XYZ file of C-alpha atoms in Angstrom:
783
model
C -32.094 13.384 9.727
C -32.468 11.221 12.821
C -35.788 11.586 14.697
C -36.013 14.315 17.345
C -36.190 11.829 20.225
C -33.058 10.010 19.057
C -31.083 13.238 18.893
C -32.233 14.256 22.363
C -31.325 10.835 23.760
C -27.853 11.026 22.244
C -27.359 14.523 23.572
C -28.392 13.489 27.077
C -26.105 10.450 26.927
C -23.161 12.605 25.832
C -23.759 15.156 28.550
C -24.173 12.502 31.238
C -20.790 11.002 30.306
C -19.121 14.378 30.042
C -18.000 13.700 26.479
C -18.578 17.297 25.373
C -20.999 20.053 26.281
C -23.347 21.461 23.646
C -26.190 23.911 23.948
C -29.433 22.038 23.276
C -30.835 24.393 20.661
C -27.928 24.233 18.159
C -27.739 20.449 18.413
C -31.419 20.058 17.631
C -31.203 22.237 14.542
C -28.058 20.678 13.168
C -26.140 17.463 13.639
C -23.576 17.391 16.407
C -19.932 17.690 15.407
C -17.965 14.469 15.719
C -14.180 14.476 15.610
C -12.410 12.404 12.960
C -10.076 11.095 15.650
C -9.401 11.434 19.369
C -6.013 12.818 18.381
C -7.580 15.691 16.405
C -10.531 16.910 18.469
C -11.039 20.001 16.291
C -11.127 18.196 12.934
C -14.661 17.019 12.235
C -16.332 14.431 10.034
C -18.402 16.259 7.427
C -21.038 13.860 6.183
C -23.221 16.828 5.198
C -20.805 17.779 2.400
C -20.565 14.126 1.343
C -24.366 13.941 1.195
C -24.658 17.205 -0.727
C -22.072 16.176 -3.332
C -23.581 12.711 -3.764
C -26.991 14.250 -4.443
C -25.521 16.641 -7.032
C -23.751 13.825 -8.871
C -26.692 11.407 -8.664
C -28.935 14.026 -10.253
C -26.371 14.643 -13.001
C -25.760 10.965 -13.802
C -29.396 9.965 -13.247
C -28.590 6.429 -12.132
C -27.949 4.411 -8.972
C -24.429 4.758 -7.587
C -22.033 2.151 -6.282
C -20.584 2.773 -2.814
C -17.200 3.519 -4.391
C -18.775 6.216 -6.525
C -20.601 7.739 -3.574
C -17.460 8.209 -1.530
C -15.182 9.214 -4.407
C -17.672 11.583 -6.058
C -18.699 12.813 -2.621
C -15.170 14.243 -2.297
C -15.093 16.037 -5.657
C -13.677 19.538 -5.694
C -16.442 20.642 -8.084
C -19.228 18.023 -8.244
C -21.450 20.220 -10.419
C -18.962 20.618 -13.292
C -16.513 17.707 -12.987
C -16.484 15.410 -16.028
C -17.247 11.905 -14.799
C -16.643 8.832 -16.929
C -15.343 5.616 -15.401
C -11.913 4.661 -16.656
C -11.439 7.837 -18.727
C -11.729 11.230 -17.058
C -9.498 12.549 -14.297
C -11.212 13.573 -11.085
C -10.121 16.457 -8.861
C -10.675 15.333 -5.281
C -10.403 16.706 -1.746
C -9.162 13.889 0.528
C -9.851 14.095 4.262
C -6.394 13.134 5.480
C -2.889 11.826 4.689
C -0.872 9.024 6.310
C 2.821 8.288 5.701
C 5.081 5.474 6.847
C 8.623 6.368 7.832
C 10.390 5.017 4.754
C 8.245 7.068 2.355
C 7.589 9.966 4.749
C 11.218 11.056 4.477
C 10.930 11.916 0.805
C 7.384 13.211 1.185
C 8.437 15.618 3.930
C 11.546 16.664 2.005
C 9.302 17.506 -0.949
C 6.851 19.347 1.294
C 9.733 21.354 2.776
C 10.821 22.214 -0.778
C 7.332 23.566 -1.495
C 7.926 26.425 0.941
C 4.521 26.035 2.614
C 4.329 26.691 6.370
C 1.904 23.963 7.494
C -0.116 21.039 6.156
C -3.668 21.821 5.054
C -5.276 18.523 6.116
C -4.774 16.193 9.100
C -1.618 14.166 8.441
C 0.413 11.566 10.323
C 3.804 9.824 10.162
C 4.178 6.219 11.343
C 7.564 4.652 12.185
C 7.171 1.017 11.162
C 9.511 0.258 8.242
C 13.005 0.801 9.642
C 12.960 -1.811 12.435
C 14.883 -4.929 11.464
C 13.779 -8.288 12.845
C 16.771 -9.945 14.462
C 16.525 -11.076 18.095
C 13.087 -10.118 19.395
C 10.885 -7.112 20.055
C 12.731 -5.304 22.843
C 16.278 -5.685 21.510
C 15.295 -5.039 17.900
C 13.436 -1.854 18.803
C 16.321 -0.563 20.905
C 18.752 -1.258 18.063
C 16.482 0.463 15.505
C 16.165 3.599 17.608
C 19.944 3.792 17.844
C 20.674 3.131 14.165
C 17.891 5.372 12.843
C 18.111 8.197 15.383
C 18.938 10.776 12.708
C 15.937 9.825 10.578
C 13.502 9.595 13.494
C 14.655 13.023 14.694
C 14.105 14.484 11.221
C 10.588 13.017 11.003
C 9.673 14.102 14.528
C 10.941 17.663 14.109
C 9.558 18.152 10.597
C 6.219 16.771 11.806
C 6.255 19.259 14.684
C 7.187 22.158 12.415
C 4.598 21.472 9.730
C 1.690 20.182 11.854
C 1.994 16.419 11.282
C 1.247 13.876 14.014
C 4.137 11.529 14.762
C 3.799 7.879 15.815
C 7.093 6.824 17.354
C 8.962 3.586 16.537
C 7.257 0.699 18.328
C 3.785 2.187 17.831
C 2.881 -0.406 15.251
C 2.242 -0.809 11.553
C 0.713 2.208 9.840
C -2.375 0.420 8.514
C -3.321 -1.178 11.820
C -2.980 2.197 13.579
C -5.116 3.862 10.910
C -7.812 1.223 11.366
C -7.723 1.669 15.145
C -7.674 5.475 15.169
C -8.277 7.243 11.873
C -10.319 5.263 9.343
C -14.089 5.627 9.386
C -16.970 4.904 6.977
C -16.948 7.321 4.066
C -13.468 8.753 4.617
C -11.198 9.518 1.666
C -7.661 8.906 2.901
C -4.455 8.714 0.918
C -1.342 7.040 2.245
C 2.220 6.691 1.021
C 2.096 2.903 1.111
C 0.488 0.500 -1.327
C -1.460 -1.298 1.418
C -3.321 1.830 2.494
C -6.552 0.161 1.183
C -6.568 -1.729 4.508
C -8.890 1.066 5.700
C -11.577 -0.174 3.317
C -12.375 -2.697 6.012
C -13.944 0.205 7.888
C -15.905 1.437 4.870
C -13.493 4.122 3.651
C -11.824 4.840 0.334
C -8.159 4.583 1.301
C -5.704 4.809 -1.586
C -1.964 4.169 -1.785
C 0.061 6.897 -3.513
C 3.560 8.271 -3.887
C 4.934 11.049 -1.723
C 4.383 13.735 -4.375
C 0.654 12.973 -4.337
C 0.677 13.279 -0.565
C 2.386 16.655 -0.886
C -0.423 17.873 -3.160
C -3.003 16.981 -0.547
C -0.965 18.355 2.351
C -0.562 21.558 0.341
C -4.328 21.908 -0.072
C -4.241 21.306 -3.828
C -7.030 19.165 -5.362
C -5.688 15.654 -5.869
C -6.083 14.021 -9.277
C -7.220 10.430 -9.779
C -8.305 8.735 -12.961
C -11.998 7.983 -12.506
C -11.922 4.338 -11.388
C -13.942 1.554 -12.836
C -15.749 -0.531 -10.230
C -15.439 -4.306 -9.966
C -18.159 -5.797 -7.802
C -17.524 -8.947 -5.805
C -20.749 -10.421 -4.465
C -20.270 -12.590 -1.408
C -22.864 -15.204 -0.517
C -22.908 -17.918 2.144
C -20.693 -17.615 5.202
C -17.181 -18.466 6.312
C -16.704 -21.472 8.549
C -14.112 -23.984 9.699
C -10.550 -23.346 8.496
C -11.672 -20.833 5.864
C -10.861 -17.236 6.730
C -11.117 -13.716 5.282
C -7.594 -14.169 3.886
C -8.923 -16.956 1.673
C -11.358 -14.532 0.031
C -8.604 -12.297 -1.302
C -6.314 -15.243 -2.107
C -9.145 -16.609 -4.246
C -9.781 -13.204 -5.847
C -6.064 -12.790 -6.609
C -6.135 -16.137 -8.398
C -9.097 -14.968 -10.479
C -8.011 -11.425 -11.344
C -4.195 -11.897 -11.301
C -1.696 -9.186 -10.303
C -2.998 -6.696 -12.869
C -6.697 -7.582 -13.085
C -7.762 -4.798 -10.766
C -5.712 -2.030 -12.389
C -7.699 1.171 -12.735
C -10.586 -0.176 -10.681
C -11.966 -0.158 -7.172
C -12.948 -3.562 -5.824
C -16.291 -3.257 -4.069
C -17.473 -6.176 -1.920
C -21.167 -6.569 -1.263
C -23.853 -9.177 -0.761
C -25.227 -11.190 2.173
C -21.909 -12.928 2.834
C -20.337 -9.665 4.001
C -21.996 -9.933 7.408
C -20.125 -13.157 8.216
C -16.788 -11.325 8.106
C -15.372 -9.310 10.999
C -14.284 -5.692 10.476
C -10.601 -6.629 10.748
C -11.255 -9.530 8.374
C -12.634 -7.070 5.835
C -9.485 -5.000 6.338
C -7.371 -8.080 5.531
C -9.234 -8.523 2.257
C -8.918 -4.852 1.300
C -5.256 -4.738 2.313
C -4.184 -7.452 -0.080
C -6.251 -5.958 -2.894
C -3.033 -4.075 -3.634
C -1.676 -7.359 -5.041
C -4.194 -7.303 -7.897
C -3.358 -3.728 -8.857
C -6.640 -2.266 -7.643
C -6.915 1.445 -6.894
C -8.449 0.371 -3.587
C -11.047 -1.985 -2.117
C -13.884 -1.460 0.332
C -16.881 -2.927 2.118
C -20.246 -1.311 2.904
C -20.910 -0.003 6.407
C -22.515 -2.654 8.616
C -22.927 -3.801 12.232
C -19.455 -5.421 12.271
C -17.870 -2.025 11.587
C -20.104 -0.397 14.194
C -18.958 -2.962 16.741
C -15.292 -2.315 15.914
C -15.703 1.461 16.100
C -17.321 1.151 19.507
C -14.634 -1.214 20.815
C -11.888 1.163 19.684
C -13.459 4.109 21.511
C -15.326 5.665 18.598
C -18.990 4.978 19.383
C -19.872 8.559 18.455
C -18.575 7.978 14.909
C -20.680 4.817 14.653
C -23.753 6.750 15.808
C -23.151 9.417 13.184
C -22.550 6.775 10.491
C -25.884 5.205 11.420
C -27.620 8.492 10.580
C -25.949 8.653 7.172
C -26.003 4.930 6.432
C -27.830 5.344 3.103
C -24.706 7.097 1.783
C -22.353 4.439 3.160
C -23.814 1.486 1.248
C -24.348 1.006 -2.513
C -27.612 2.029 -4.154
C -29.987 -0.763 -5.081
C -29.627 -1.539 -8.771
C -26.162 -0.019 -9.185
C -24.073 -1.473 -11.991
C -20.492 -2.744 -11.915
C -17.992 -2.896 -14.756
C -17.344 -6.517 -13.833
C -19.085 -8.795 -11.364
C -17.588 -11.807 -9.600
C -19.529 -14.021 -7.198
C -17.960 -16.075 -4.411
C -19.875 -18.484 -2.206
C -18.124 -18.314 1.149
C -19.728 -21.569 2.251
C -17.812 -23.366 -0.512
C -14.529 -21.487 -0.089
C -11.606 -23.664 0.967
C -8.377 -22.542 2.657
C -5.896 -21.267 0.079
C -2.165 -20.718 -0.133
C -0.631 -18.527 -2.856
C 2.851 -18.598 -4.306
C 5.734 -18.895 -4.648
C 7.221 -15.722 -6.171
C 3.882 -14.102 -7.036
C 0.799 -13.439 -4.894
C -1.713 -14.518 -7.550
C -0.588 -18.152 -7.925
C -3.457 -19.661 -5.953
C -3.853 -23.255 -4.784
C -6.075 -24.846 -2.152
C -4.083 -25.874 0.931
C -5.267 -29.426 0.283
C -3.395 -29.463 -3.046
C -0.237 -27.477 -2.350
C 1.900 -30.411 -1.194
C 1.256 -32.341 -4.396
C 1.768 -29.244 -6.550
C 5.040 -28.433 -4.751
C 6.450 -31.913 -5.316
C 5.471 -31.771 -8.984
C 7.073 -28.331 -9.455
C 10.198 -29.146 -7.462
C 9.491 -26.628 -4.696
C 10.881 -27.521 -1.254
C 8.092 -29.015 0.857
C 9.898 -28.726 4.195
C 9.042 -25.402 5.810
C 11.991 -23.559 7.314
C 10.061 -20.659 8.852
C 6.423 -19.775 9.471
C 5.711 -16.073 9.998
C 2.443 -14.537 11.179
C 1.415 -10.904 11.579
C 2.082 -7.961 9.231
C -0.318 -5.200 8.236
C -2.505 -7.822 6.556
C -3.082 -10.253 9.409
C -2.170 -8.961 12.854
C -5.543 -8.224 14.398
C -6.751 -9.504 17.749
C -8.863 -12.098 15.928
C -5.899 -13.236 13.806
C -3.718 -13.709 16.871
C -6.545 -15.490 18.664
C -7.110 -17.993 15.855
C -3.377 -18.703 15.598
C -3.219 -19.172 19.368
C -6.198 -21.545 19.214
C -4.255 -23.786 16.831
C -1.070 -23.538 18.902
C -2.952 -24.397 22.110
C -4.124 -27.703 20.625
C -0.567 -28.662 19.680
C 0.701 -27.807 23.158
C -2.039 -29.934 24.690
C -0.570 -32.911 22.838
C 3.015 -32.045 23.743
C 4.004 -30.594 20.356
C 5.826 -27.465 19.359
C 6.556 -26.006 15.931
C 8.922 -28.045 13.799
C 9.631 -24.932 11.760
C 10.919 -21.678 13.146
C 7.980 -19.438 14.015
C 7.727 -15.646 14.345
C 4.880 -13.393 15.461
C 4.507 -9.715 14.522
C 1.806 -7.773 16.418
C 0.177 -5.082 14.300
C 0.248 -2.333 16.892
C 1.210 -1.528 20.457
C -2.471 -1.891 21.334
C -2.628 -5.385 19.838
C 0.652 -6.370 21.525
C -0.469 -5.200 24.952
C -3.865 -6.854 24.600
C -2.593 -10.255 23.445
C -0.044 -10.183 26.276
C -2.819 -9.480 28.796
C -5.162 -12.115 27.358
C -2.541 -14.877 27.149
C -2.301 -15.268 23.377
C 1.315 -14.117 23.259
C 2.318 -16.650 25.922
C 0.686 -19.505 23.988
C 2.441 -18.470 20.776
C 5.777 -18.289 22.587
C 5.200 -21.663 24.250
C 4.647 -23.329 20.884
C 8.031 -21.990 19.739
C 7.259 -18.494 18.510
C 9.450 -15.408 18.789
C 7.431 -12.219 19.217
C 8.946 -9.462 17.091
C 8.571 -5.689 17.335
C 5.348 -3.941 16.339
C 6.617 -3.207 12.843
C 6.733 -4.454 9.267
C 9.884 -6.548 9.725
C 10.310 -9.572 7.444
C 7.253 -8.628 5.383
C 9.256 -5.852 3.685
C 12.686 -7.474 3.851
C 13.674 -6.117 7.266
C 14.826 -9.530 8.423
C 18.368 -10.385 9.502
C 17.890 -14.038 8.660
C 20.618 -16.424 9.892
C 19.271 -19.954 9.304
C 20.190 -20.177 5.592
C 22.822 -18.897 3.218
C 21.958 -16.736 0.232
C 21.260 -18.964 -2.748
C 20.023 -21.862 -0.599
C 16.711 -23.227 -1.830
C 14.073 -23.211 0.913
C 10.404 -22.611 1.711
C 8.777 -20.153 4.108
C 5.065 -19.680 4.778
C 3.681 -16.303 5.862
C 0.452 -14.481 6.584
C 1.834 -11.484 4.685
C 0.591 -10.020 1.407
C 3.503 -9.999 -1.005
C 5.969 -12.729 -1.934
C 8.022 -11.503 -4.873
C 11.449 -13.018 -5.416
C 13.813 -12.071 -2.610
C 11.325 -9.741 -0.935
C 11.407 -11.186 2.573
C 15.067 -12.129 2.999
C 16.879 -11.002 -0.193
C 17.429 -14.657 -1.146
C 16.137 -15.364 -4.682
C 15.855 -19.075 -3.816
C 13.427 -18.562 -0.937
C 10.026 -19.907 -1.986
C 7.560 -17.718 -0.070
C 3.910 -18.734 0.256
C 1.073 -16.547 1.535
C -1.886 -17.868 3.552
C -3.883 -17.146 6.732
C -2.262 -16.962 10.200
C -4.017 -20.110 11.386
C -2.834 -22.107 8.358
C 0.703 -20.758 8.827
C 0.602 -21.906 12.459
C -0.676 -25.359 11.541
C 1.929 -25.787 8.806
C 4.728 -24.572 11.090
C 3.683 -27.199 13.650
C 3.682 -29.908 10.990
C 6.792 -28.547 9.273
C 5.711 -29.422 5.759
C 3.574 -28.170 2.876
C 2.181 -31.681 2.560
C 0.076 -31.235 5.703
C -3.629 -30.439 5.268
C -5.114 -29.508 8.674
C -8.634 -30.212 7.451
C -7.930 -33.922 6.918
C -4.481 -34.942 8.144
C -3.372 -36.145 11.578
C -0.418 -35.193 13.766
C 1.318 -37.482 16.227
C 1.410 -36.231 19.804
C 4.204 -36.690 22.341
C 2.362 -39.765 23.626
C 2.529 -41.415 20.200
C -1.192 -41.034 19.561
C -2.574 -39.442 16.433
C -4.822 -36.409 16.654
C -6.384 -33.926 14.275
C -6.410 -30.191 14.763
C -9.858 -28.698 15.157
C -10.784 -25.605 13.170
C -9.803 -22.581 15.276
C -12.342 -20.331 16.926
C -11.561 -16.981 18.533
C -13.274 -13.733 19.480
C -13.100 -11.047 16.816
C -12.612 -8.449 19.561
C -11.463 -8.728 23.197
C -14.109 -9.233 25.882
C -12.448 -6.533 27.961
C -11.487 -3.193 26.487
C -8.315 -3.024 24.398
C -5.178 -2.388 26.436
C -3.617 0.696 24.782
C -0.105 -0.218 25.979
C 2.553 2.483 25.992
C 1.779 6.017 24.825
C 3.741 6.384 21.598
C 2.105 9.404 19.918
C 3.591 12.897 19.571
C 1.028 15.658 19.034
C 2.125 18.475 16.713
C 2.216 21.863 18.478
C -0.367 24.481 17.516
C 2.459 26.672 16.249
C 5.559 24.907 14.963
C 7.128 27.905 13.267
C 9.958 28.030 15.807
C 10.846 24.361 15.369
C 14.183 23.694 13.661
C 14.577 20.763 11.246
C 18.081 19.318 11.070
C 19.580 17.892 7.874
C 23.360 17.779 7.922
C 25.030 18.527 4.559
C 27.341 15.544 5.197
C 24.553 13.142 6.149
C 24.444 9.773 4.384
C 20.784 9.259 5.348
C 19.114 12.591 4.523
C 19.509 15.097 1.719
C 17.547 18.228 0.816
C 16.196 18.094 -2.718
C 17.317 20.152 -5.693
C 14.623 20.815 -8.312
C 14.729 18.711 -11.468
C 15.546 20.439 -14.766
C 12.721 21.930 -16.788
C 11.827 20.499 -20.224
C 13.838 22.333 -22.887
C 10.953 22.417 -25.380
C 12.612 19.924 -27.754
C 11.957 16.344 -28.749
C 13.934 13.631 -26.961
C 16.396 12.566 -29.635
C 18.865 9.683 -29.830
C 18.283 8.386 -26.318
C 20.270 5.335 -25.310
C 18.543 2.309 -23.835
C 19.761 1.830 -20.274
C 18.092 -1.569 -20.018
C 15.452 -3.562 -21.810
C 13.747 -5.456 -19.008
C 12.654 -9.050 -19.402
C 9.490 -10.182 -17.601
C 8.195 -9.055 -14.211
C 9.628 -5.786 -12.963
C 8.156 -4.654 -9.652
C 9.132 -1.618 -7.614
C 11.277 -4.061 -5.627
C 13.237 -4.724 -8.830
C 13.455 -0.994 -9.615
C 14.315 0.220 -6.103
C 15.043 -2.601 -3.676
C 14.023 -2.370 -0.010
C 15.733 -4.318 2.792
C 19.170 -2.789 3.504
C 18.413 0.081 1.100
C 15.638 1.421 3.318
C 18.207 3.381 5.297
C 18.797 5.641 2.286
C 15.150 6.542 1.622
C 15.821 10.154 2.648
C 18.969 10.508 0.511
C 18.144 10.480 -3.183
C 21.691 10.251 -4.479
C 22.665 7.342 -2.242
C 19.539 5.294 -2.809
C 19.898 5.788 -6.557
C 22.724 3.256 -6.345
C 20.058 0.537 -6.273
C 18.350 1.625 -9.494
C 17.019 -1.426 -11.371
C 19.573 -3.755 -9.812
C 16.954 -6.506 -9.596
C 15.645 -6.211 -13.165
C 16.604 -8.890 -15.690
C 18.400 -7.608 -18.782
C 16.995 -9.114 -21.969
C 20.413 -8.965 -23.619
C 22.182 -11.384 -21.280
C 19.509 -12.721 -18.920
C 21.320 -11.251 -15.925
C 20.377 -8.831 -13.162
C 22.383 -5.625 -12.684
C 24.497 -6.165 -15.773
C 23.976 -3.881 -18.788
C 26.065 -2.839 -21.758
C 27.478 0.684 -21.707
C 26.787 1.854 -25.268
C 29.801 4.166 -25.217
C 32.437 1.803 -23.830
C 30.773 -1.505 -24.836
C 31.593 -2.856 -21.372
C 29.014 -4.541 -19.148
C 28.520 -3.124 -15.674
C 25.943 -2.340 -12.951
C 22.808 -0.473 -14.010
C 23.272 2.536 -11.662
C 26.913 2.973 -12.684
C 25.973 2.966 -16.358
C 23.180 5.485 -15.755
C 25.602 7.775 -13.899
C 28.102 7.474 -16.775
C 25.461 8.580 -19.278
C 24.363 11.453 -17.022
C 27.960 12.648 -16.588
C 28.324 12.701 -20.364
C 25.041 14.570 -20.911
C 23.268 11.630 -22.555
C 19.557 11.038 -22.030
C 18.384 7.468 -21.639
C 15.232 5.358 -21.637
C 14.064 2.067 -20.095
C 12.058 -0.551 -22.016
C 9.727 -2.677 -19.884
C 7.273 -5.542 -20.118
C 3.736 -5.996 -18.704
C 2.491 -4.279 -15.520
C 5.794 -2.509 -15.022
C 6.133 -1.106 -11.495
C 3.644 -3.357 -9.713
C 3.967 -3.768 -5.965
C 4.906 -1.140 -3.416
C 4.006 2.524 -3.861
C 7.627 3.646 -3.396
C 8.179 6.769 -5.459
C 11.928 6.237 -5.253
C 11.398 3.923 -8.233
C 10.439 7.093 -10.137
C 12.771 9.560 -8.427
C 15.896 7.495 -9.089
C 15.666 7.233 -12.891
C 14.846 10.949 -13.050
C 17.805 11.822 -10.809
C 20.206 9.731 -12.913
C 19.193 11.258 -16.250
C 16.318 9.081 -17.444
C 13.637 10.744 -19.556
C 11.137 8.043 -20.492
C 9.957 4.556 -19.566
C 8.305 2.640 -22.428
C 6.408 -0.552 -21.567
C 3.570 -2.809 -22.555
C 1.608 -1.633 -19.502
C 2.092 0.062 -16.130
C 0.874 -0.461 -12.605
C -1.283 2.502 -11.537
C 0.737 4.017 -8.694
C 4.061 3.756 -10.484
C 2.724 5.375 -13.651
C 1.495 8.347 -11.599
C 4.769 8.559 -9.681
C 6.729 8.750 -12.953
C 4.530 11.588 -14.195
C 4.939 13.460 -10.909
C 8.727 13.463 -11.341
C 8.688 14.739 -14.924
C 9.293 11.418 -16.670
C 7.329 10.088 -19.642
C 5.588 6.759 -18.916
C 4.550 5.563 -22.391
C 3.053 2.321 -23.688
C 3.396 0.578 -27.012
C 0.318 1.171 -29.174
C 1.023 -2.346 -30.408
C 2.510 -4.472 -27.589
C 4.337 -6.537 -30.210
C 6.533 -3.487 -30.884
C 8.381 -4.386 -27.682
C 10.165 -6.984 -29.835
C 11.268 -4.382 -32.410
C 13.525 -2.589 -29.929
C 16.981 -3.952 -29.139
C 19.288 -2.824 -26.311
C 21.800 -1.416 -28.810
C 19.244 0.821 -30.572
C 18.767 4.563 -30.130
C 15.289 5.998 -29.626
C 13.800 9.390 -30.389
C 10.405 10.501 -29.087
C 9.012 13.146 -31.401
C 5.928 15.330 -31.297
C 6.436 16.718 -27.788
C 5.825 20.282 -28.988
C 2.255 19.200 -29.702
C 1.976 16.963 -26.622
C -1.739 16.728 -25.831
C -4.156 14.431 -23.969
C -5.140 11.395 -26.015
C -2.696 12.178 -28.820
C -0.112 9.404 -29.409
C 3.579 10.179 -29.724
C 5.940 8.814 -32.359
C 9.036 6.841 -31.520
C 11.806 6.537 -34.112
C 13.987 3.462 -33.617
C 17.503 3.825 -34.992
C 19.299 0.513 -35.437
C 23.125 0.221 -35.441
C 23.108 -0.727 -39.159
C 21.621 2.685 -40.012
C 18.068 1.501 -40.676
C 15.094 3.147 -38.973
C 11.485 2.330 -38.185
C 8.701 4.280 -36.515
C 6.256 3.009 -33.930
C 3.436 4.736 -32.032
C 3.353 5.230 -28.279
C 0.261 5.834 -26.179
C 0.028 7.769 -22.925
C -2.551 8.709 -20.301
C -1.421 12.283 -19.599
C -4.064 14.946 -19.040
C -3.430 18.684 -19.342
C -2.261 19.092 -15.746
C 0.147 16.175 -16.033
C 1.587 17.591 -19.253
C 2.296 20.765 -17.280
C 4.196 18.631 -14.745
C 6.381 17.265 -17.542
C 6.997 20.695 -19.002
C 7.875 22.188 -15.596
C 10.209 19.288 -14.804
C 8.066 17.808 -12.009
C 4.756 18.293 -10.221
C 6.620 19.996 -7.375
C 8.231 22.461 -9.784
C 4.784 23.217 -11.201
C 3.368 23.795 -7.713
C 6.129 26.292 -6.962
C 5.512 28.069 -10.290
C 1.851 28.478 -9.409
C 2.749 29.787 -5.942
C 5.126 32.302 -7.510
C 2.481 33.568 -9.920
């Protein structure tokens, strides 16, 4: 409890500014209510419940708690009785809010509509950022997107109004930047239907990426289940300086932990080095934690977060966080499941890629490595922005590099694009001159949206199949992700390094040591960029792009045409028939990496995210078939002809044949898109058997009534051939922790039995038996 005099002073300050009027007596006997967001003045932060739950759990566990544990356990539905064991038990949690981007919100809202509930139970928002294609520039691209996607935007706006969901219109900005500016706060538990939701950890919250079915649970007021995360501690010492940036921290960590090293764990940063990183820099680090498979990442509350909260109009939240600070930092002596130490003073600028975000190299070495590996060293395009690096500080540091080049008469040798993270960032960098500098050096400012980062890029400078290199400040660089060209070598680094490399035009340039030649023929070296982390003046909010939900939306009509090619109401999936899954055909045995981009491609397919049948035509078209080494070419076991994966799946479904997919390591890594689970279920799939799964995808499969199973012995992957038939037996006795048997029937008549593991708990088994989590929800409502 803050001292009496401090409370009185705060009360007087609030009254003098007319923020809100309280009677003195109630405020002195209890803490003042503080809204979670300006957009929801009647939804309050409840640190008292967080504090109460933390104290219950601390007493039960009788040990110091990490910050991750404090926030997660502080949101338990039943802290007194919940079984708590890191990496084993499933927790039932009560998140504070939900956020959905437009591509995933379509299916989430369609599922919520199917639930029959009248209104969401927690504050929820929709953000239109994924459907805007980068083509000509911000104004024209936005106008074109509004025209092309009018049907979808209308559906999201009207369904948001009907069910009580706030709606951020196209052009507002990228979901994660808007959350950081308006909704994230220290200690919040937020779930979002996008894998980079952990961005909010930069403001001290537990923000977790999920599929739409998980979001529906929370919006329906049902406790949300999460496997109790392990906690990986990353101790930061020293301080960042020179060309090193927050992006280099996570690029280094990705190189250490790899794309699956964080699976099942929360990454918790701590140590004296934290204070040398801005709030938006911390968000950058947490954002890209999705690339190592982590449940989420976060930083402890500190003065950098307080400064950001105040600058974004939330000083009252900072003041409240100050009072509860002991619950917003880790306990002294807490223990981590793994501990990594990074000295920021020794950290060098990094660049990761191509084709995977964990292939880390220092910028100083990348030119030599590229020549050795045969990667193109000439850079065709440099791209800055995205949800990972589009803050005011990021734009300022990039502009500082560009300004030096302009001073010496140089412009970018490579093409150069700039994506502001939000309308607020766009308006502010326009006012403060950063946008002009970036244009002058050769940049094209794109719309406030995801754009090329997620494949929404109408690229014209190369032909598909042409080998080339691009450098971005994005987070993900899987094959074909940015431009659908499998020969594009995409590298990920900080915005200032992207800018420097775009000016030089080659991967062989190291801005720390190498010289450029100015227009006057003289050599010069770029100085390390310096820029304010926040604007000196207040942020310019730009255009008002938010639609408040009405208090009563019951009279609102939601349009979905039965002939629409973009939207489709959902039919419930079939219920389990109580029998074992016998003689299933193998649709595809996947070779190597299989991300959600491989399972359900983005880019041009984004337009079908609200139409399950249409988007199912991209099922596994990017996965490599072990049998012939080709993508989107599998043998039809009935006709013996090779054809596209979706066509073969539809053939089996039409003929009443169940099928299964065999996968490799970390199957389903990458984006949270639940379409990668909905599509195989819709086309007749029953199980996915792999060596291991990425966290979000495994949960998404369970939610849709599929069986995600892993080989008890990973070597058994080699025992299964595409022409075999598989039977999964023991489903009548399906129970948590009890392996299932798989009988492999070979074409020559021989058989062998292998064991399959799973991570289902009792609730998730009920999802399978009911046909999906949504079916189970409706059963419970009926009863």
